[in-house]
mmCIF file of C-alpha atoms and ligand atoms in Angstrom:
data_model
loop_
_atom_site.group_PDB
_atom_site.id
_atom_site.type_symbol
_atom_site.label_atom_id
_atom_site.label_comp_id
_atom_site.label_asym_id
_atom_site.label_seq_id
_atom_site.Cartn_x
_atom_site.Cartn_y
_atom_site.Cartn_z
ATOM 1 C CA MET A 1 110.197 127.813 89.309
ATOM 2 C CA PRO A 2 110.608 124.134 88.423
ATOM 3 C CA GLU A 3 108.572 122.596 85.658
ATOM 4 C CA CYS A 4 105.573 120.465 86.538
ATOM 5 C CA PRO A 5 106.433 116.767 86.074
ATOM 6 C CA ALA A 6 102.837 115.980 85.100
ATOM 7 C CA CYS A 7 102.099 118.572 82.404
ATOM 8 C CA GLY A 8 105.463 120.302 81.848
ATOM 9 C CA SER A 9 104.111 123.749 82.680
ATOM 10 C CA ALA A 10 106.469 126.261 84.240
ATOM 11 C CA GLN A 11 103.543 127.955 85.991
ATOM 12 C CA THR A 12 104.320 126.469 89.382
ATOM 13 C CA VAL A 13 104.349 128.071 92.805
ATOM 14 C CA LYS A 14 105.858 127.129 96.119
ATOM 15 C CA ASN A 15 103.379 125.163 98.185
ATOM 16 C CA GLY A 16 105.044 125.047 101.574
ATOM 17 C CA LYS A 17 106.867 122.165 103.176
ATOM 18 C CA ALA A 18 105.850 118.544 103.274
ATOM 19 C CA LYS A 19 105.771 116.640 106.564
ATOM 20 C CA ASN A 20 109.323 115.455 106.008
ATOM 21 C CA GLY A 21 110.521 119.023 105.572
ATOM 22 C CA THR A 22 111.072 119.001 101.831
ATOM 23 C CA GLN A 23 109.869 121.893 99.744
ATOM 24 C CA THR A 24 106.844 121.147 97.617
ATOM 25 C CA SER A 25 105.558 122.997 94.588
ATOM 26 C CA LEU A 26 102.081 123.291 93.164
ATOM 27 C CA CYS A 27 101.274 123.434 89.460
ATOM 28 C CA LYS A 28 98.804 126.200 88.675
ATOM 29 C CA VAL A 29 97.804 124.507 85.421
ATOM 30 C CA CYS A 30 96.928 120.957 86.491
ATOM 31 C CA GLY A 31 96.949 121.342 90.263
ATOM 32 C CA ARG A 32 99.510 118.654 90.903
ATOM 33 C CA ARG A 33 101.773 118.911 93.943
ATOM 34 C CA PHE A 34 105.333 117.705 93.524
ATOM 35 C CA HIS A 35 108.817 117.911 94.992
ATOM 36 C CA PRO A 36 110.957 120.143 92.775
ATOM 37 C CA ASP A 37 114.166 118.691 94.163
ATOM 38 C CA ALA A 38 113.109 115.053 94.110
ATOM 39 C CA LYS A 39 115.943 112.769 93.176
ATOM 40 C CA PRO A 40 115.650 110.801 89.950
ATOM 41 C CA VAL A 41 115.453 107.026 90.161
ATOM 42 C CA ALA A 42 118.933 105.828 90.996
ATOM 43 C CA HIS A 43 119.071 102.829 88.680
ATOM 44 C CA SER A 44 116.974 102.515 85.576
ATOM 45 C CA GLU A 45 115.794 99.257 84.085
ATOM 46 C CA ALA A 46 118.533 99.611 81.468
ATOM 47 C CA THR A 47 121.051 99.522 84.307
ATOM 48 C CA ARG A 48 119.389 96.676 86.173
ATOM 49 C CA THR A 49 118.972 94.260 83.310
ATOM 50 C CA PRO A 50 122.682 93.547 82.559
ATOM 51 C CA ILE A 51 123.431 93.350 86.270
ATOM 52 C CA LEU A 52 120.680 90.801 86.902
ATOM 53 C CA ASP A 53 121.874 88.874 83.847
ATOM 54 C CA ALA A 54 125.342 88.754 85.349
ATOM 55 C CA VAL A 55 123.923 87.448 88.627
ATOM 56 C CA HIS A 56 122.012 84.751 86.769
ATOM 57 C CA ASP A 57 125.293 83.824 85.088
ATOM 58 C CA ARG A 58 126.559 83.145 88.599
ATOM 59 C CA MET A 59 128.626 86.243 88.986
ATOM 60 C CA SER A 60 129.113 86.831 92.691
ATOM 61 C CA LEU A 61 127.460 89.850 94.267
ATOM 62 C CA ARG A 62 130.892 91.124 95.204
ATOM 63 C CA GLY A 63 131.897 90.805 91.583
ATOM 64 C CA VAL A 64 128.791 92.695 90.515
ATOM 65 C CA GLN A 65 129.599 95.414 92.987
ATOM 66 C CA ARG A 66 133.149 95.675 91.678
ATOM 67 C CA VAL A 67 132.225 95.597 87.986
ATOM 68 C CA PHE A 68 129.046 97.671 87.976
ATOM 69 C CA GLY A 69 129.552 99.820 91.044
ATOM 70 C CA VAL A 70 126.149 98.887 92.480
ATOM 71 C CA HIS A 71 125.992 97.861 96.102
ATOM 72 C CA ARG A 72 125.224 94.198 96.597
ATOM 73 C CA ASN A 73 122.340 94.962 98.944
ATOM 74 C CA THR A 74 120.753 96.921 96.100
ATOM 75 C CA VAL A 75 121.168 93.947 93.783
ATOM 76 C CA ILE A 76 119.674 91.602 96.399
ATOM 77 C CA ARG A 77 116.662 93.890 96.588
ATOM 78 C CA TRP A 78 116.215 93.704 92.814
ATOM 79 C CA ILE A 79 116.490 89.900 92.869
ATOM 80 C CA LYS A 80 113.787 89.675 95.535
ATOM 81 C CA LYS A 81 111.545 91.949 93.507
ATOM 82 C CA GLY A 82 111.836 89.595 90.556
ATOM 83 C CA PRO A 83 112.451 90.351 86.901
ATOM 84 C CA PRO A 84 111.096 93.632 85.488
ATOM 85 C CA LYS A 85 107.696 93.180 83.957
HETATM 86 ZN ZN1 LIG B 101 100.979 120.611 85.806
#
C-alpha cells in the first residue's frame, strides 16, 4: 500500500474510486483520503524561477521553450499568475 502523504504511515487501505475514476486510498492512522498514483507537480518553483527570469530578460517564449523544454503556454500561465510569493 502507498504511504500516506499527510502522516507518512504505510497503514493505508484502498478506498474505492473517485468520481473521475482514479483509485483513492484511505489512511487508517489519520483518516486522510488521497490518490496513491497522483502525479507530482510538473514544475517546481526552482524550475520556474530561472525561466521567468529569462522571460523578464526578454527571451522569447519560443526561446524559452527551446532552452528549457517548457511549453510556452505553460510559461504564459506562470506569467499571468505573477511571481511566486
Ligand atoms: Zn495518514
